[in-house]
Short mmCIF file of C-alpha atoms and ligand atoms in Angstrom, two decimals:
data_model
loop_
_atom_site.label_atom_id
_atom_site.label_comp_id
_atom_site.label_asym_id
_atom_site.label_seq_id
_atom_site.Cartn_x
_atom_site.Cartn_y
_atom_site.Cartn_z
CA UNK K 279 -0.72 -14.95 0.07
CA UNK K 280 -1.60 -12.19 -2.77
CA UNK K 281 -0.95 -14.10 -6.03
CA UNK K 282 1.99 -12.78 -8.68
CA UNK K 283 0.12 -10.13 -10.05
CA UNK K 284 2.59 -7.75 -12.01
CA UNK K 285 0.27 -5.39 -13.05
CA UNK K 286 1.97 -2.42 -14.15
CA UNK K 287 1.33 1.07 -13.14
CA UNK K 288 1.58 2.60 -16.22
CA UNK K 289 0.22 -0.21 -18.65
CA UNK K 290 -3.54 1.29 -18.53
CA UNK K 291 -2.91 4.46 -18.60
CA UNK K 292 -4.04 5.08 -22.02
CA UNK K 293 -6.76 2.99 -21.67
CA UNK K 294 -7.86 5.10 -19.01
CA UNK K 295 -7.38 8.20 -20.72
CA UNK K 296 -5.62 9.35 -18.04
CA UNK K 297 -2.38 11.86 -17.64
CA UNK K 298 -1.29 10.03 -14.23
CA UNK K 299 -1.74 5.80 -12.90
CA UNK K 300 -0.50 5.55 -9.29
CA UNK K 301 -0.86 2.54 -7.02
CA UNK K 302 -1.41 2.71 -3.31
CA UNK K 303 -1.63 -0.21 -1.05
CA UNK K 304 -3.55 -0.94 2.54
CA UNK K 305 -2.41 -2.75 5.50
CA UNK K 306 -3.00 -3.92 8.26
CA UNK K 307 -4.52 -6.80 10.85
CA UNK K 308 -7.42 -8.69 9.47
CA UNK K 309 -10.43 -6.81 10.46
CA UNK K 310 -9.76 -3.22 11.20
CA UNK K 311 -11.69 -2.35 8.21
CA UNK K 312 -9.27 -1.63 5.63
CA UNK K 313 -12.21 -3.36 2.67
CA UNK K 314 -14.70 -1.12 4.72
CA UNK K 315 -13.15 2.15 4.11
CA UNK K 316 -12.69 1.49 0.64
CA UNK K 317 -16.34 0.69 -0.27
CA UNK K 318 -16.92 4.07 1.75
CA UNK K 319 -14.79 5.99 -0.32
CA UNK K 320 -15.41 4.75 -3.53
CA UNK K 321 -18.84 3.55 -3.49
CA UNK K 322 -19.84 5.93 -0.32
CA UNK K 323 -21.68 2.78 1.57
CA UNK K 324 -21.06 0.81 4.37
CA UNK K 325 -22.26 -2.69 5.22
CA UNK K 326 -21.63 -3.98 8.93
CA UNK K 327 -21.21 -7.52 7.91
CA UNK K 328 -17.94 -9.10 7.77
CA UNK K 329 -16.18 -10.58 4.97
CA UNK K 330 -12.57 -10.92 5.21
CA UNK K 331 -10.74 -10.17 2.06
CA UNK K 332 -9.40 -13.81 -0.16
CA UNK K 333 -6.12 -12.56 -1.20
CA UNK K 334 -6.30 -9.53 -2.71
CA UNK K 335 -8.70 -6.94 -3.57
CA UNK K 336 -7.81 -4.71 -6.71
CA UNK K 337 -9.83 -1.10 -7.29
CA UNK K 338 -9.56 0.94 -10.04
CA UNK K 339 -10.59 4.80 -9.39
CA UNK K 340 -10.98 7.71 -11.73
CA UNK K 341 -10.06 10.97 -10.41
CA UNK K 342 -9.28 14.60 -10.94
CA UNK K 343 -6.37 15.94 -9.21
CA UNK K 344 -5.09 19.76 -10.31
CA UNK K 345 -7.15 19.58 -13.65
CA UNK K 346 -5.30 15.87 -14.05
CA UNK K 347 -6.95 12.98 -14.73
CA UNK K 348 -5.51 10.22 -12.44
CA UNK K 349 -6.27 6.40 -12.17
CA UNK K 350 -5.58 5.28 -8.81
CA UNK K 351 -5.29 1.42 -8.08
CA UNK K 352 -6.16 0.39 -4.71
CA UNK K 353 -4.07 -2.92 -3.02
CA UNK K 354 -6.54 -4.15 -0.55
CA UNK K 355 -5.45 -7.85 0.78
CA UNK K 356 -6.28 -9.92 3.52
CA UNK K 357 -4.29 -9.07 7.02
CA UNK K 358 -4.87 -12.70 8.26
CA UNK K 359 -1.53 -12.93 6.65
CA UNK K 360 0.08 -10.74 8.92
CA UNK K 361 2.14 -14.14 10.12
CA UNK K 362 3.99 -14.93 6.62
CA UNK K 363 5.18 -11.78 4.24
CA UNK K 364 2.97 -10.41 1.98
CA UNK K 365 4.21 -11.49 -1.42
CA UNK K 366 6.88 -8.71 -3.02
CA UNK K 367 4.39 -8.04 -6.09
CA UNK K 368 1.99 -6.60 -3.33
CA UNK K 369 4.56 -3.44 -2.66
CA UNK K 370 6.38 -3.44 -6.31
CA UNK K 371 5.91 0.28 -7.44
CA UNK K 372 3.47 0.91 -4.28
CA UNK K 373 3.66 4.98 -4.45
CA UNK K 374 1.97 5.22 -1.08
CA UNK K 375 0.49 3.68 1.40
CA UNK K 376 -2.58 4.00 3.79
CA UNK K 377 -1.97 1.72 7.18
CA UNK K 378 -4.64 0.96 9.25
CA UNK K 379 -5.52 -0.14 13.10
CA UNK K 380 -8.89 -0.77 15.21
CA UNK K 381 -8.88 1.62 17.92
CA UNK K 382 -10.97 -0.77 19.80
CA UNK K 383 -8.08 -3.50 19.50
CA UNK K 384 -4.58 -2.58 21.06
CA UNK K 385 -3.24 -5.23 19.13
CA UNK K 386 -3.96 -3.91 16.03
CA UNK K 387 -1.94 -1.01 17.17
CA UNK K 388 1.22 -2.64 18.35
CA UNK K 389 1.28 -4.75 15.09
CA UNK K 390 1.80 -1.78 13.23
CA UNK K 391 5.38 -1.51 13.98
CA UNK K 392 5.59 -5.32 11.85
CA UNK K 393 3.67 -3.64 8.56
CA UNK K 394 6.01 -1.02 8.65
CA UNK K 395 9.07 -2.49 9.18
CA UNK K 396 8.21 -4.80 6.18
CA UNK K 397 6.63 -1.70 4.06
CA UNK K 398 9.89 -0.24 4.40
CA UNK K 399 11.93 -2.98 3.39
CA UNK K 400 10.43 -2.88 -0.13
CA UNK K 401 9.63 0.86 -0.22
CA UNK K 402 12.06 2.89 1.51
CA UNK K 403 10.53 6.33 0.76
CA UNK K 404 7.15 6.29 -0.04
CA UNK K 405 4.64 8.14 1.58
CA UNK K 406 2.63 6.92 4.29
CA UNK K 407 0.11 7.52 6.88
CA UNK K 408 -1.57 5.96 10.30
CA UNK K 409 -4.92 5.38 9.92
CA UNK K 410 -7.29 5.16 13.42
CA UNK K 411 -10.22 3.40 12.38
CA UNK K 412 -13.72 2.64 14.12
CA UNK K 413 -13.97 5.92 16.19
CA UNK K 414 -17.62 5.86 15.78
CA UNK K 415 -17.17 3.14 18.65
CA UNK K 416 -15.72 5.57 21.01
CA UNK K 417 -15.23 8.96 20.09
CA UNK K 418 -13.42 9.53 23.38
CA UNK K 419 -10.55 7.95 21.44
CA UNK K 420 -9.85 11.07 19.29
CA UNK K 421 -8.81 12.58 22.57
CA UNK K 422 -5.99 10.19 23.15
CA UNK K 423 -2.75 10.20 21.14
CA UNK K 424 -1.06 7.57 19.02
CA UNK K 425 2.44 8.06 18.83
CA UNK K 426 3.45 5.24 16.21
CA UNK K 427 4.67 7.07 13.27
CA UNK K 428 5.50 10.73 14.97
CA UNK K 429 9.33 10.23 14.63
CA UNK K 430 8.86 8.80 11.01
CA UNK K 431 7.06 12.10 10.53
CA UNK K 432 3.71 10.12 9.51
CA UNK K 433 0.28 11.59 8.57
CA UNK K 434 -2.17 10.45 11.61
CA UNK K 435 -5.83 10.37 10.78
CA UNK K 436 -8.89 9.40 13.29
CA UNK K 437 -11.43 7.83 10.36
CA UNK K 438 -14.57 5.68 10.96
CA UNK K 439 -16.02 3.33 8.08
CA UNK K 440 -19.41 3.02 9.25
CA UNK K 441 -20.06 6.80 9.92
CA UNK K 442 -17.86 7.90 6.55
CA UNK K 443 -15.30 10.86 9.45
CA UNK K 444 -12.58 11.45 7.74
CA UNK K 445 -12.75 8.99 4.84
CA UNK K 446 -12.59 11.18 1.82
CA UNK K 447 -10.32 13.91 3.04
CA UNK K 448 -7.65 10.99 4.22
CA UNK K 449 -7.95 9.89 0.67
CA UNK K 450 -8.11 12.39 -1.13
CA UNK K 451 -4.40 13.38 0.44
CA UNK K 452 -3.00 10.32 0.46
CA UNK K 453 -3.82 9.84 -3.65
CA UNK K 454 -2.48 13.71 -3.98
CA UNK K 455 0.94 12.63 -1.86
CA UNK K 456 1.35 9.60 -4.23
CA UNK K 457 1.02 11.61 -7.14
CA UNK K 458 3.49 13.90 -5.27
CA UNK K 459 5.81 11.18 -4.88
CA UNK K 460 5.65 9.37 -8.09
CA UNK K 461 6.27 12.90 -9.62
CA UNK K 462 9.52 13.84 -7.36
CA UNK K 463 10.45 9.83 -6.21
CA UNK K 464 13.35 10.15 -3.38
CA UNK K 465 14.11 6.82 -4.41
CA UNK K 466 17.02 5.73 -6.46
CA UNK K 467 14.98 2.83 -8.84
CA UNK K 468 11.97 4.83 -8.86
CA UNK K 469 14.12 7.91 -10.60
CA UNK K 470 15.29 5.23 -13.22
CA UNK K 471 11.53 4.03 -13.40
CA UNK K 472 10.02 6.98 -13.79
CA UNK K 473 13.02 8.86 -16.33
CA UNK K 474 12.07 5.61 -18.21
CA UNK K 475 8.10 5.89 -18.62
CA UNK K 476 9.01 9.84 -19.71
CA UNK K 477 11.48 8.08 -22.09
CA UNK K 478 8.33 5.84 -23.26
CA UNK K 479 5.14 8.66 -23.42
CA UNK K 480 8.17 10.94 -25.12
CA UNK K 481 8.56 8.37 -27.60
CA UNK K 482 4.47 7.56 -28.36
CA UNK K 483 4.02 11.17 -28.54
CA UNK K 484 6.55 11.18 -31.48
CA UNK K 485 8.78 13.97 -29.55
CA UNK K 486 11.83 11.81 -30.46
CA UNK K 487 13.22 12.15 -33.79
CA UNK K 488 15.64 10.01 -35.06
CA UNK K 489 19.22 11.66 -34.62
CA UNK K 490 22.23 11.90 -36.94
CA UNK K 491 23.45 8.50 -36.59
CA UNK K 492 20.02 7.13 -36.45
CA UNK K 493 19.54 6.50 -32.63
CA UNK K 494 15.85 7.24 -31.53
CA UNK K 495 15.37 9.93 -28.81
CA UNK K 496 17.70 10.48 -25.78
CA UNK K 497 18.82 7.96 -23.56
CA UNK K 498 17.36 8.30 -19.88
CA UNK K 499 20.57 9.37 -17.82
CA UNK K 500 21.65 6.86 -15.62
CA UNK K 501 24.12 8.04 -13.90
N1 LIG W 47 -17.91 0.15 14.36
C1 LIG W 47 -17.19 0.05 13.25
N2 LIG W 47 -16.96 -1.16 12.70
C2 LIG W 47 -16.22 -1.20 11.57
C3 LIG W 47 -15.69 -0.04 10.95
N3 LIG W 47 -14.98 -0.41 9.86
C4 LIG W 47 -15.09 -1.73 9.79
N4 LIG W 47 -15.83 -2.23 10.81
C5 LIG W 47 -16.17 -3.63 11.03
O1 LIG W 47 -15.00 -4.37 11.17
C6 LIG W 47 -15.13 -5.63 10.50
C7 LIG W 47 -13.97 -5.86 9.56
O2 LIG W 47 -14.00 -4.97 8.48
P1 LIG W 47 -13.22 -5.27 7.12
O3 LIG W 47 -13.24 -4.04 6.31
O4 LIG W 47 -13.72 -6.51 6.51
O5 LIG W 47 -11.74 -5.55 7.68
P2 LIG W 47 -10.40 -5.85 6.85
O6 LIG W 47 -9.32 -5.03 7.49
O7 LIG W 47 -10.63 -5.67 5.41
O8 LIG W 47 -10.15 -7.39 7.20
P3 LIG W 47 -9.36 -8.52 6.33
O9 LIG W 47 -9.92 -8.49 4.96
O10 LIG W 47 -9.63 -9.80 7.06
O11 LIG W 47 -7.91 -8.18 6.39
C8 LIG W 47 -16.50 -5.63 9.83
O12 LIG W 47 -17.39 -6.40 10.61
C9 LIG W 47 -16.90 -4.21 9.82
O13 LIG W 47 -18.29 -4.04 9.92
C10 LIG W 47 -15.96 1.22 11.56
O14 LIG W 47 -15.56 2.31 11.12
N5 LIG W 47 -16.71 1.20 12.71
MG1 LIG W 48 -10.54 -6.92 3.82
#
């Protein structure tokens, strides 16, 4: 199970020198690659052997997005756990998320209806997309169509790992949707969350001056 880690979005921010933090999380079955496409997109390398991910997997990328410098943490656990829930900590403040199947494993496939259903029970409205992984292994598979996710109006992508199709431009989106949605959240606690850290950057930029009757700043609207 992936430990209580309540890392903040937000927290490192500064440290990072960044305007934007976002977090997006990976699922999916153990195996389909989800550790695999992340070393290809952020180290650009692949290396057949497996390892299946202890726990959880944290990556920290530095990226330019609209002249914006974003920090993007990565979620990667282990989908052996697929049988229990992942712990709640794992989707707290996910702004998007990248789920991933084996084409070469129907399974893998059908189990994505469990990820999502659980996905949504934390995260109602953020973004996500179906990732088709290991095409290199057939690339008659791009010619058939995956369904799962159509009605929920889903992004669809055909990626491999080992032969890098796909990789960054599924990415690449996926961070620019999360920035999207962290921006313009749908979600009712997210609005609060996110009126709050303007509250907070407002106040450590020294925009708020003390009013009248001494109170600091505005208070967020909750309405
Ligand atoms: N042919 C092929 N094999 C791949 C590809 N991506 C991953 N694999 C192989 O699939 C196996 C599992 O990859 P991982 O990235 O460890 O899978 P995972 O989803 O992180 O698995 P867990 O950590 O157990 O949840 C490895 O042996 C990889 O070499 C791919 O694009 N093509
Ligand atoms: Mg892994």
């Amino acid at each position: 199970m992936a430990g209580d880690i309540s890392s903040v979005p937000g927290m490192d921010q500064k440290k990072y020198d960044a305007d934007e933090q976002v977090k997006i999380i990976i699922l999916g079955d153990s195996a389909v690659g989800k550790s695999k496409l992340m070393q290809r997109f952020l180290m650009d390398e692949y290396r057949p052997q497996q390892m299946s991910t202890y726990a959880l997997t944290l990556y920290k990328h530095k990226t330019t997005v609209e002249n914006k410098t974003v920090v993007v943490d990565f979620w990667d656990t282990a989908g052996q756990e697929r049988f229990q829930s992942l712990h709640p900590s794992y989707y707290h403040k996910a702004h998007a998320c990248i789920m991933v199947f084996d084409v070469q494993r129907k399974i893998t496939y059908k189990n994505l209806a469990n990820w999502y259903k659980e996905l949504r029970e934390y995260r109602p409205e953020i973004p996500c997309c179906v990732v088709a992984n290991k095409i290199d292994a057939d690339p008659k598979v791009t010619q058939r169509s995956f369904n799962f996710g159509k009605k929920q109006g889903l992004d669809f992508y055909f990626v491999s790992a080992a032969a890098g199709t796909n990789v960054v431009k599924m990415y690449r989106e996926m961070i620019k949707s999360a920035l999207l949605y962290k921006q313009n959240p749908s979600d009712f606690m997210d609005e609060v969350m996110q009126e709050l850290e303007n509250f907070e950057l407002e106040k450590k930029e020294g925009v708020s001056e003390p009013d009248e009757d001494g109170v600091k700043g505005e208070s967020p609207e909750l309405e």
